[in-house]
């Protein structure tokens, strides 16, 4: 169940391995400072809070204009983010309980536990501030030690064997079927673009996480998506330049894939096809443009 939750959370593409590693390294470093932890957590939380706020504003704008399909699409984004937060909480609770009895033998599982535990308090969806409220992030250090094997006499009479009923599946629910279908389509299209031993999760985080998130922050692309059709937007030279910059920015965290993408126009064109298709980059940029426009009209 821990592994299933980890796969489900990774598949959302809301963070990448580099961000998890950075937080875990700071958390377990005796010489780390509060400022380092805050600077590591702020970009992740800020990105997710802005995504929720943009969807919230876009939904309100769509409801005001009677555009039900757009309003529902934005609500799906908000629901998915709430679901993501709930699933992180389920992971933290399940890991904290089972780690008392199980040696997972995999540090990536504990690193995510540390990362999720730090991220959850920062995601106050619906109560966003101008800046991320980092007052709930307080640097502490922890140690793990073996207390040996302890008897667990669960029966009152201390006799016989008593088996606990197994846990049911954890998590707050399934991601919407439409979103799962889009994620599957991304994986199918990315497969074959890159050489080397890469998991579906690696490729999904790279395209739907690192590249898409970076391009969603590009003000030029946001502006162009608001004033052009998707076909016109796809032919923008700024789009290809933004992809190259995103690939270069992701080089440290995703060295193998970024190096291959920088050296191959075929891969870059394939990535653009995925970003404009199942990754819904254009739709995400349009939502941000709509949200920004709604915010500028909001006197609050």
PDB file of C-alpha atoms in Angstrom:
ATOM      1  CA  UNK A   1       0.000   0.000   0.000  1.00  0.00           C
ATOM      2  CA  UNK A   2       2.881   2.379   0.716  1.00  0.00           C
ATOM      3  CA  UNK A   3       4.356   1.670  -2.704  1.00  0.00           C
ATOM      4  CA  UNK A   4       0.966   2.110  -4.389  1.00  0.00           C
ATOM      5  CA  UNK A   5       0.462   5.478  -2.680  1.00  0.00           C
ATOM      6  CA  UNK A   6       3.966   6.552  -3.620  1.00  0.00           C
ATOM      7  CA  UNK A   7       3.326   5.673  -7.280  1.00  0.00           C
ATOM      8  CA  UNK A   8      -0.007   7.500  -7.229  1.00  0.00           C
ATOM      9  CA  UNK A   9       1.510  10.645  -5.702  1.00  0.00           C
ATOM     10  CA  UNK A  10       4.523  10.612  -8.045  1.00  0.00           C
ATOM     11  CA  UNK A  11       2.251  10.221 -11.078  1.00  0.00           C
ATOM     12  CA  UNK A  12       0.568  13.563 -10.386  1.00  0.00           C
ATOM     13  CA  UNK A  13       3.732  15.352 -11.511  1.00  0.00           C
ATOM     14  CA  UNK A  14       3.380  18.024  -8.799  1.00  0.00           C
ATOM     15  CA  UNK A  15       7.015  17.614  -7.664  1.00  0.00           C
ATOM     16  CA  UNK A  16      10.174  15.891  -8.839  1.00  0.00           C
ATOM     17  CA  UNK A  17      12.860  13.726  -7.253  1.00  0.00           C
ATOM     18  CA  UNK A  18      15.260  16.655  -6.983  1.00  0.00           C
ATOM     19  CA  UNK A  19      12.829  18.572  -4.748  1.00  0.00           C
ATOM     20  CA  UNK A  20      12.251  15.525  -2.532  1.00  0.00           C
ATOM     21  CA  UNK A  21      15.993  14.860  -2.242  1.00  0.00           C
ATOM     22  CA  UNK A  22      16.734  18.473  -1.367  1.00  0.00           C
ATOM     23  CA  UNK A  23      14.237  18.609   1.496  1.00  0.00           C
ATOM     24  CA  UNK A  24      15.269  15.207   2.880  1.00  0.00           C
ATOM     25  CA  UNK A  25      18.951  16.150   2.745  1.00  0.00           C
ATOM     26  CA  UNK A  26      18.338  19.391   4.649  1.00  0.00           C
ATOM     27  CA  UNK A  27      16.113  17.666   7.211  1.00  0.00           C
ATOM     28  CA  UNK A  28      18.797  15.089   8.049  1.00  0.00           C
ATOM     29  CA  UNK A  29      21.783  17.464   7.944  1.00  0.00           C
ATOM     30  CA  UNK A  30      22.931  18.407  11.499  1.00  0.00           C
ATOM     31  CA  UNK A  31      24.342  21.692  10.195  1.00  0.00           C
ATOM     32  CA  UNK A  32      21.235  22.692   8.206  1.00  0.00           C
ATOM     33  CA  UNK A  33      19.510  26.001   8.899  1.00  0.00           C
ATOM     34  CA  UNK A  34      15.881  27.064   9.047  1.00  0.00           C
ATOM     35  CA  UNK A  35      16.459  29.333   6.055  1.00  0.00           C
ATOM     36  CA  UNK A  36      17.607  26.413   3.895  1.00  0.00           C
ATOM     37  CA  UNK A  37      14.543  24.363   4.733  1.00  0.00           C
ATOM     38  CA  UNK A  38      12.214  27.295   4.090  1.00  0.00           C
ATOM     39  CA  UNK A  39      13.827  28.070   0.736  1.00  0.00           C
ATOM     40  CA  UNK A  40      13.511  24.413  -0.285  1.00  0.00           C
ATOM     41  CA  UNK A  41       9.816  24.159   0.631  1.00  0.00           C
ATOM     42  CA  UNK A  42       8.596  27.576  -0.553  1.00  0.00           C
ATOM     43  CA  UNK A  43       8.802  26.999  -4.356  1.00  0.00           C
ATOM     44  CA  UNK A  44       6.881  23.708  -4.184  1.00  0.00           C
ATOM     45  CA  UNK A  45       4.121  25.051  -1.952  1.00  0.00           C
ATOM     46  CA  UNK A  46       3.911  28.320  -3.882  1.00  0.00           C
ATOM     47  CA  UNK A  47       3.517  26.471  -7.187  1.00  0.00           C
ATOM     48  CA  UNK A  48       0.662  24.299  -5.900  1.00  0.00           C
ATOM     49  CA  UNK A  49      -1.122  27.147  -4.119  1.00  0.00           C
ATOM     50  CA  UNK A  50      -0.954  29.299  -7.248  1.00  0.00           C
ATOM     51  CA  UNK A  51      -2.320  26.448  -9.345  1.00  0.00           C
ATOM     52  CA  UNK A  52      -5.276  26.062  -6.978  1.00  0.00           C
ATOM     53  CA  UNK A  53      -5.889  29.821  -6.850  1.00  0.00           C
ATOM     54  CA  UNK A  54      -5.734  30.135 -10.652  1.00  0.00           C
ATOM     55  CA  UNK A  55      -8.255  27.305 -11.043  1.00  0.00           C
ATOM     56  CA  UNK A  56     -10.490  28.873  -8.389  1.00  0.00           C
ATOM     57  CA  UNK A  57     -10.510  32.252 -10.137  1.00  0.00           C
ATOM     58  CA  UNK A  58     -10.962  30.691 -13.568  1.00  0.00           C
ATOM     59  CA  UNK A  59     -13.916  28.649 -12.295  1.00  0.00           C
ATOM     60  CA  UNK A  60     -15.566  31.712 -10.782  1.00  0.00           C
ATOM     61  CA  UNK A  61     -15.076  33.586 -14.046  1.00  0.00           C
ATOM     62  CA  UNK A  62     -16.488  30.678 -16.067  1.00  0.00           C
ATOM     63  CA  UNK A  63     -19.520  30.370 -13.794  1.00  0.00           C
ATOM     64  CA  UNK A  64     -20.121  34.088 -14.175  1.00  0.00           C
ATOM     65  CA  UNK A  65     -20.134  33.777 -17.956  1.00  0.00           C
ATOM     66  CA  UNK A  66     -22.172  30.560 -17.950  1.00  0.00           C
ATOM     67  CA  UNK A  67     -19.379  28.393 -19.347  1.00  0.00           C
ATOM     68  CA  UNK A  68     -20.129  25.147 -17.504  1.00  0.00           C
ATOM     69  CA  UNK A  69     -17.508  22.914 -19.235  1.00  0.00           C
ATOM     70  CA  UNK A  70     -14.659  25.277 -18.307  1.00  0.00           C
ATOM     71  CA  UNK A  71     -16.038  25.659 -14.781  1.00  0.00           C
ATOM     72  CA  UNK A  72     -16.128  21.875 -14.365  1.00  0.00           C
ATOM     73  CA  UNK A  73     -12.598  21.500 -15.741  1.00  0.00           C
ATOM     74  CA  UNK A  74     -11.303  24.016 -13.205  1.00  0.00           C
ATOM     75  CA  UNK A  75     -13.193  22.277 -10.410  1.00  0.00           C
ATOM     76  CA  UNK A  76     -11.501  19.014 -11.450  1.00  0.00           C
ATOM     77  CA  UNK A  77      -8.114  20.707 -11.014  1.00  0.00           C
ATOM     78  CA  UNK A  78      -9.088  21.941  -7.541  1.00  0.00           C
ATOM     79  CA  UNK A  79     -10.435  18.518  -6.551  1.00  0.00           C
ATOM     80  CA  UNK A  80      -7.267  16.810  -7.792  1.00  0.00           C
ATOM     81  CA  UNK A  81      -5.100  19.086  -5.631  1.00  0.00           C
ATOM     82  CA  UNK A  82      -7.262  18.430  -2.568  1.00  0.00           C
ATOM     83  CA  UNK A  83      -7.051  14.714  -3.315  1.00  0.00           C
ATOM     84  CA  UNK A  84      -3.256  14.975  -3.625  1.00  0.00           C
ATOM     85  CA  UNK A  85      -3.036  16.598  -0.181  1.00  0.00           C
ATOM     86  CA  UNK A  86      -5.276  13.917   1.318  1.00  0.00           C
ATOM     87  CA  UNK A  87      -3.214  11.126  -0.207  1.00  0.00           C
ATOM     88  CA  UNK A  88      -0.019  12.649   1.189  1.00  0.00           C
ATOM     89  CA  UNK A  89      -1.629  12.584   4.620  1.00  0.00           C
ATOM     90  CA  UNK A  90      -2.588   8.923   4.150  1.00  0.00           C
ATOM     91  CA  UNK A  91       1.002   8.109   3.131  1.00  0.00           C
ATOM     92  CA  UNK A  92       2.453   9.871   6.186  1.00  0.00           C
ATOM     93  CA  UNK A  93       0.100   8.083   8.581  1.00  0.00           C
ATOM     94  CA  UNK A  94       0.603   4.667   7.005  1.00  0.00           C
ATOM     95  CA  UNK A  95       4.390   4.998   6.802  1.00  0.00           C
ATOM     96  CA  UNK A  96       4.675   6.256  10.399  1.00  0.00           C
ATOM     97  CA  UNK A  97       2.708   3.235  11.628  1.00  0.00           C
ATOM     98  CA  UNK A  98       4.294   0.511   9.514  1.00  0.00           C
ATOM     99  CA  UNK A  99       7.876   1.786   9.825  1.00  0.00           C
ATOM    100  CA  UNK A 100       7.768   0.757  13.491  1.00  0.00           C
ATOM    101  CA  UNK A 101       7.627  -2.865  12.350  1.00  0.00           C
ATOM    102  CA  UNK A 102       9.024  -2.918   8.799  1.00  0.00           C
ATOM    103  CA  UNK A 103      12.456  -2.074   7.451  1.00  0.00           C
ATOM    104  CA  UNK A 104      11.568  -0.955   3.940  1.00  0.00           C
ATOM    105  CA  UNK A 105      15.194  -1.071   2.832  1.00  0.00           C
ATOM    106  CA  UNK A 106      14.500   1.887   0.535  1.00  0.00           C
ATOM    107  CA  UNK A 107      15.481   5.412   1.546  1.00  0.00           C
ATOM    108  CA  UNK A 108      13.297   6.944  -1.190  1.00  0.00           C
ATOM    109  CA  UNK A 109      10.234   5.874   0.785  1.00  0.00           C
ATOM    110  CA  UNK A 110      11.401   7.682   3.926  1.00  0.00           C
ATOM    111  CA  UNK A 111      12.497  10.731   1.925  1.00  0.00           C
ATOM    112  CA  UNK A 112       8.953  11.110   0.639  1.00  0.00           C
ATOM    113  CA  UNK A 113       7.629  10.740   4.180  1.00  0.00           C
ATOM    114  CA  UNK A 114       9.833  13.673   5.241  1.00  0.00           C
ATOM    115  CA  UNK A 115       8.886  15.708   2.155  1.00  0.00           C
ATOM    116  CA  UNK A 116       5.117  15.116   2.461  1.00  0.00           C
ATOM    117  CA  UNK A 117       5.139  15.824   6.207  1.00  0.00           C
ATOM    118  CA  UNK A 118       6.705  19.213   5.517  1.00  0.00           C
ATOM    119  CA  UNK A 119       4.503  20.064   2.533  1.00  0.00           C
ATOM    120  CA  UNK A 120       1.054  19.200   3.936  1.00  0.00           C
ATOM    121  CA  UNK A 121       0.806  22.068   6.500  1.00  0.00           C
ATOM    122  CA  UNK A 122       1.726  24.616   3.811  1.00  0.00           C
ATOM    123  CA  UNK A 123      -1.102  23.665   1.419  1.00  0.00           C
ATOM    124  CA  UNK A 124      -3.975  25.663   2.862  1.00  0.00           C
ATOM    125  CA  UNK A 125      -6.063  25.570  -0.294  1.00  0.00           C
ATOM    126  CA  UNK A 126      -8.702  28.277  -0.353  1.00  0.00           C
ATOM    127  CA  UNK A 127      -6.800  30.382   2.191  1.00  0.00           C
ATOM    128  CA  UNK A 128      -3.853  31.438   0.036  1.00  0.00           C
ATOM    129  CA  UNK A 129      -1.663  34.408   0.953  1.00  0.00           C
ATOM    130  CA  UNK A 130       0.453  36.626  -1.258  1.00  0.00           C
ATOM    131  CA  UNK A 131       3.460  34.630  -0.065  1.00  0.00           C
ATOM    132  CA  UNK A 132       3.719  31.117   1.330  1.00  0.00           C
ATOM    133  CA  UNK A 133       3.193  30.979   5.108  1.00  0.00           C
ATOM    134  CA  UNK A 134       6.356  29.217   6.262  1.00  0.00           C
ATOM    135  CA  UNK A 135       5.699  29.693   9.973  1.00  0.00           C
ATOM    136  CA  UNK A 136       4.623  26.045  10.197  1.00  0.00           C
ATOM    137  CA  UNK A 137       7.978  24.812   8.883  1.00  0.00           C
ATOM    138  CA  UNK A 138      10.286  24.398  11.866  1.00  0.00           C
ATOM    139  CA  UNK A 139      13.590  22.613  11.373  1.00  0.00           C
ATOM    140  CA  UNK A 140      14.143  19.651  13.683  1.00  0.00           C
ATOM    141  CA  UNK A 141      16.282  16.551  13.474  1.00  0.00           C
ATOM    142  CA  UNK A 142      15.357  12.962  14.068  1.00  0.00           C
ATOM    143  CA  UNK A 143      17.126   9.684  14.596  1.00  0.00           C
ATOM    144  CA  UNK A 144      16.005   6.107  14.063  1.00  0.00           C
ATOM    145  CA  UNK A 145      17.245   3.295  16.243  1.00  0.00           C
ATOM    146  CA  UNK A 146      16.359  -0.337  16.611  1.00  0.00           C
ATOM    147  CA  UNK A 147      14.692  -1.281  19.884  1.00  0.00           C
ATOM    148  CA  UNK A 148      15.023  -4.965  19.082  1.00  0.00           C
ATOM    149  CA  UNK A 149      12.227  -7.459  18.605  1.00  0.00           C
ATOM    150  CA  UNK A 150       9.405  -6.942  21.082  1.00  0.00           C
ATOM    151  CA  UNK A 151       6.624  -9.436  21.921  1.00  0.00           C
ATOM    152  CA  UNK A 152       3.142  -8.404  20.875  1.00  0.00           C
ATOM    153  CA  UNK A 153       0.685 -10.287  23.063  1.00  0.00           C
ATOM    154  CA  UNK A 154      -2.603  -9.150  21.629  1.00  0.00           C
ATOM    155  CA  UNK A 155      -4.907 -11.652  23.324  1.00  0.00           C
ATOM    156  CA  UNK A 156      -6.169 -11.074  26.851  1.00  0.00           C
ATOM    157  CA  UNK A 157      -5.212 -14.597  27.892  1.00  0.00           C
ATOM    158  CA  UNK A 158      -1.787 -14.375  26.213  1.00  0.00           C
ATOM    159  CA  UNK A 159      -2.389 -17.689  24.447  1.00  0.00           C
ATOM    160  CA  UNK A 160      -2.509 -18.656  20.831  1.00  0.00           C
ATOM    161  CA  UNK A 161      -2.126 -16.595  17.709  1.00  0.00           C
ATOM    162  CA  UNK A 162      -4.227 -13.546  17.009  1.00  0.00           C
ATOM    163  CA  UNK A 163      -4.135 -12.038  13.529  1.00  0.00           C
ATOM    164  CA  UNK A 164      -5.121  -8.466  12.904  1.00  0.00           C
ATOM    165  CA  UNK A 165      -7.467  -7.887   9.951  1.00  0.00           C
ATOM    166  CA  UNK A 166      -5.548  -6.463   6.961  1.00  0.00           C
ATOM    167  CA  UNK A 167      -5.715  -2.777   6.151  1.00  0.00           C
ATOM    168  CA  UNK A 168      -7.959  -1.668   3.343  1.00  0.00           C
ATOM    169  CA  UNK A 169      -6.616   0.396   0.461  1.00  0.00           C
ATOM    170  CA  UNK A 170      -5.378   3.788   1.620  1.00  0.00           C
ATOM    171  CA  UNK A 171      -6.013   7.155   0.063  1.00  0.00           C
ATOM    172  CA  UNK A 172      -8.933   9.533  -0.269  1.00  0.00           C
ATOM    173  CA  UNK A 173     -10.153   8.267  -3.635  1.00  0.00           C
ATOM    174  CA  UNK A 174      -9.177   7.805  -7.238  1.00  0.00           C
ATOM    175  CA  UNK A 175      -7.986  10.612  -9.443  1.00  0.00           C
ATOM    176  CA  UNK A 176     -10.653  11.424 -12.001  1.00  0.00           C
ATOM    177  CA  UNK A 177     -10.801   8.899 -14.848  1.00  0.00           C
ATOM    178  CA  UNK A 178     -10.168  11.664 -17.373  1.00  0.00           C
ATOM    179  CA  UNK A 179      -6.949  12.655 -15.596  1.00  0.00           C
ATOM    180  CA  UNK A 180      -5.784   9.041 -15.377  1.00  0.00           C
ATOM    181  CA  UNK A 181      -6.402   8.632 -19.099  1.00  0.00           C
ATOM    182  CA  UNK A 182      -4.325  11.744 -19.842  1.00  0.00           C
ATOM    183  CA  UNK A 183      -1.476  10.458 -17.665  1.00  0.00           C
ATOM    184  CA  UNK A 184      -1.559   7.102 -19.449  1.00  0.00           C
ATOM    185  CA  UNK A 185      -1.462   8.888 -22.796  1.00  0.00           C
ATOM    186  CA  UNK A 186       1.554  10.942 -21.721  1.00  0.00           C
ATOM    187  CA  UNK A 187       3.427   7.782 -20.687  1.00  0.00           C
ATOM    188  CA  UNK A 188       2.541   6.030 -23.949  1.00  0.00           C
ATOM    189  CA  UNK A 189       3.788   8.969 -26.024  1.00  0.00           C
ATOM    190  CA  UNK A 190       6.971   9.529 -24.004  1.00  0.00           C
ATOM    191  CA  UNK A 191       7.906   5.836 -24.266  1.00  0.00           C
ATOM    192  CA  UNK A 192      10.258   5.541 -27.205  1.00  0.00           C
ATOM    193  CA  UNK A 193      11.477   9.131 -27.118  1.00  0.00           C
ATOM    194  CA  UNK A 194      14.306   8.458 -24.684  1.00  0.00           C
ATOM    195  CA  UNK A 195      16.980   5.789 -24.465  1.00  0.00           C
ATOM    196  CA  UNK A 196      18.185   4.227 -21.213  1.00  0.00           C
ATOM    197  CA  UNK A 197      16.632   2.655 -18.133  1.00  0.00           C
ATOM    198  CA  UNK A 198      13.811   5.060 -17.282  1.00  0.00           C
ATOM    199  CA  UNK A 199      10.644   4.222 -15.387  1.00  0.00           C
ATOM    200  CA  UNK A 200       7.202   5.518 -16.319  1.00  0.00           C
ATOM    201  CA  UNK A 201       7.340   7.655 -13.169  1.00  0.00           C
ATOM    202  CA  UNK A 202      10.665   9.217 -14.220  1.00  0.00           C
ATOM    203  CA  UNK A 203       9.311  10.151 -17.636  1.00  0.00           C
ATOM    204  CA  UNK A 204       6.010  11.422 -16.295  1.00  0.00           C
ATOM    205  CA  UNK A 205       7.695  13.614 -13.680  1.00  0.00           C
ATOM    206  CA  UNK A 206      10.016  15.016 -16.334  1.00  0.00           C
ATOM    207  CA  UNK A 207       7.334  15.969 -18.859  1.00  0.00           C
ATOM    208  CA  UNK A 208       4.252  16.632 -16.748  1.00  0.00           C
ATOM    209  CA  UNK A 209       6.221  17.978 -13.797  1.00  0.00           C
ATOM    210  CA  UNK A 210       9.536  19.661 -14.548  1.00  0.00           C
ATOM    211  CA  UNK A 211       8.947  20.863 -18.137  1.00  0.00           C
ATOM    212  CA  UNK A 212       5.247  21.683 -17.936  1.00  0.00           C
ATOM    213  CA  UNK A 213       5.512  23.473 -14.580  1.00  0.00           C
ATOM    214  CA  UNK A 214       8.413  25.606 -15.794  1.00  0.00           C
ATOM    215  CA  UNK A 215       6.589  26.564 -18.984  1.00  0.00           C
ATOM    216  CA  UNK A 216       3.426  27.387 -17.039  1.00  0.00           C
ATOM    217  CA  UNK A 217       5.457  30.091 -15.273  1.00  0.00           C
ATOM    218  CA  UNK A 218       6.445  31.762 -18.569  1.00  0.00           C
ATOM    219  CA  UNK A 219       4.599  35.127 -18.839  1.00  0.00           C
ATOM    220  CA  UNK A 220       5.072  35.280 -22.620  1.00  0.00           C
ATOM    221  CA  UNK A 221       3.386  31.924 -23.107  1.00  0.00           C
ATOM    222  CA  UNK A 222       0.567  32.898 -20.731  1.00  0.00           C
ATOM    223  CA  UNK A 223      -0.063  36.055 -22.739  1.00  0.00           C
ATOM    224  CA  UNK A 224       0.081  34.259 -26.085  1.00  0.00           C
ATOM    225  CA  UNK A 225      -2.260  31.493 -24.957  1.00  0.00           C
ATOM    226  CA  UNK A 226      -4.830  34.109 -23.956  1.00  0.00           C
ATOM    227  CA  UNK A 227      -4.847  35.841 -27.339  1.00  0.00           C
ATOM    228  CA  UNK A 228      -4.301  32.964 -29.795  1.00  0.00           C
ATOM    229  CA  UNK A 229      -5.984  29.720 -30.764  1.00  0.00           C
ATOM    230  CA  UNK A 230      -4.247  26.480 -29.855  1.00  0.00           C
ATOM    231  CA  UNK A 231      -3.132  25.995 -33.476  1.00  0.00           C
ATOM    232  CA  UNK A 232      -1.613  29.494 -33.596  1.00  0.00           C
ATOM    233  CA  UNK A 233       0.008  28.988 -30.216  1.00  0.00           C
ATOM    234  CA  UNK A 234       1.588  25.696 -31.350  1.00  0.00           C
ATOM    235  CA  UNK A 235       3.454  27.554 -34.121  1.00  0.00           C
ATOM    236  CA  UNK A 236       4.896  30.215 -31.835  1.00  0.00           C
ATOM    237  CA  UNK A 237       8.719  30.369 -31.923  1.00  0.00           C
ATOM    238  CA  UNK A 238       8.585  31.474 -28.287  1.00  0.00           C
ATOM    239  CA  UNK A 239       7.089  28.075 -27.417  1.00  0.00           C
ATOM    240  CA  UNK A 240      10.135  26.198 -28.697  1.00  0.00           C
ATOM    241  CA  UNK A 241      12.515  28.632 -27.024  1.00  0.00           C
ATOM    242  CA  UNK A 242      10.643  28.206 -23.733  1.00  0.00           C
ATOM    243  CA  UNK A 243      10.897  24.416 -24.050  1.00  0.00           C
ATOM    244  CA  UNK A 244      14.666  24.633 -24.544  1.00  0.00           C
ATOM    245  CA  UNK A 245      15.012  26.828 -21.448  1.00  0.00           C
ATOM    246  CA  UNK A 246      12.832  24.427 -19.435  1.00  0.00           C
ATOM    247  CA  UNK A 247      14.976  21.479 -20.545  1.00  0.00           C
ATOM    248  CA  UNK A 248      18.137  23.318 -19.502  1.00  0.00           C
ATOM    249  CA  UNK A 249      16.613  24.239 -16.127  1.00  0.00           C
ATOM    250  CA  UNK A 250      15.760  20.563 -15.572  1.00  0.00           C
ATOM    251  CA  UNK A 251      19.280  19.407 -16.489  1.00  0.00           C
ATOM    252  CA  UNK A 252      20.520  18.997 -12.913  1.00  0.00           C
ATOM    253  CA  UNK A 253      17.527  16.982 -11.714  1.00  0.00           C
ATOM    254  CA  UNK A 254      16.962  14.995 -14.927  1.00  0.00           C
ATOM    255  CA  UNK A 255      20.412  14.802 -16.508  1.00  0.00           C
ATOM    256  CA  UNK A 256      19.844  11.835 -18.837  1.00  0.00           C
ATOM    257  CA  UNK A 257      16.597  13.016 -20.392  1.00  0.00           C
ATOM    258  CA  UNK A 258      17.560  16.694 -20.614  1.00  0.00           C
ATOM    259  CA  UNK A 259      20.881  15.837 -22.303  1.00  0.00           C
ATOM    260  CA  UNK A 260      19.107  13.685 -24.879  1.00  0.00           C
ATOM    261  CA  UNK A 261      16.425  16.333 -25.472  1.00  0.00           C
ATOM    262  CA  UNK A 262      18.963  19.118 -25.985  1.00  0.00           C
ATOM    263  CA  UNK A 263      20.794  16.999 -28.567  1.00  0.00           C
ATOM    264  CA  UNK A 264      17.762  15.849 -30.568  1.00  0.00           C
ATOM    265  CA  UNK A 265      15.202  17.952 -32.419  1.00  0.00           C
ATOM    266  CA  UNK A 266      13.074  14.812 -32.788  1.00  0.00           C
ATOM    267  CA  UNK A 267      12.803  14.482 -29.018  1.00  0.00           C
ATOM    268  CA  UNK A 268      12.032  18.169 -28.565  1.00  0.00           C
ATOM    269  CA  UNK A 269       9.262  18.017 -31.172  1.00  0.00           C
ATOM    270  CA  UNK A 270       7.933  14.887 -29.486  1.00  0.00           C
ATOM    271  CA  UNK A 271       7.913  16.665 -26.138  1.00  0.00           C
ATOM    272  CA  UNK A 272       6.042  19.616 -27.627  1.00  0.00           C
ATOM    273  CA  UNK A 273       3.462  17.236 -29.082  1.00  0.00           C
ATOM    274  CA  UNK A 274       2.936  15.710 -25.619  1.00  0.00           C
ATOM    275  CA  UNK A 275       2.874  19.061 -23.819  1.00  0.00           C
ATOM    276  CA  UNK A 276       0.290  20.458 -26.218  1.00  0.00           C
ATOM    277  CA  UNK A 277      -1.666  17.185 -26.182  1.00  0.00           C
ATOM    278  CA  UNK A 278      -2.325  15.102 -23.061  1.00  0.00           C
ATOM    279  CA  UNK A 279      -0.216  17.329 -20.779  1.00  0.00           C
ATOM    280  CA  UNK A 280      -2.593  20.206 -21.646  1.00  0.00           C
ATOM    281  CA  UNK A 281       0.024  22.969 -21.439  1.00  0.00           C
ATOM    282  CA  UNK A 282      -2.075  25.355 -23.527  1.00  0.00           C
ATOM    283  CA  UNK A 283      -5.153  24.787 -21.371  1.00  0.00           C
ATOM    284  CA  UNK A 284      -3.092  25.341 -18.225  1.00  0.00           C
ATOM    285  CA  UNK A 285      -1.685  28.597 -19.570  1.00  0.00           C
ATOM    286  CA  UNK A 286      -5.159  29.753 -20.602  1.00  0.00           C
ATOM    287  CA  UNK A 287      -6.424  28.988 -17.107  1.00  0.00           C
ATOM    288  CA  UNK A 288      -3.610  31.074 -15.611  1.00  0.00           C
ATOM    289  CA  UNK A 289      -4.332  33.923 -18.020  1.00  0.00           C
ATOM    290  CA  UNK A 290      -8.028  33.787 -17.133  1.00  0.00           C
ATOM    291  CA  UNK A 291      -7.214  33.636 -13.434  1.00  0.00           C
ATOM    292  CA  UNK A 292      -4.831  36.593 -13.666  1.00  0.00           C
ATOM    293  CA  UNK A 293      -7.457  38.588 -15.546  1.00  0.00           C
ATOM    294  CA  UNK A 294     -10.093  37.761 -12.927  1.00  0.00           C
ATOM    295  CA  UNK A 295      -7.679  38.714 -10.134  1.00  0.00           C
ATOM    296  CA  UNK A 296      -7.002  42.087 -11.771  1.00  0.00           C
ATOM    297  CA  UNK A 297     -10.755  42.783 -11.755  1.00  0.00           C
ATOM    298  CA  UNK A 298     -11.204  41.651  -8.152  1.00  0.00           C
ATOM    299  CA  UNK A 299     -11.143  44.721  -5.881  1.00  0.00           C
ATOM    300  CA  UNK A 300     -10.140  42.456  -2.961  1.00  0.00           C
TER     301      UNK A 300
END
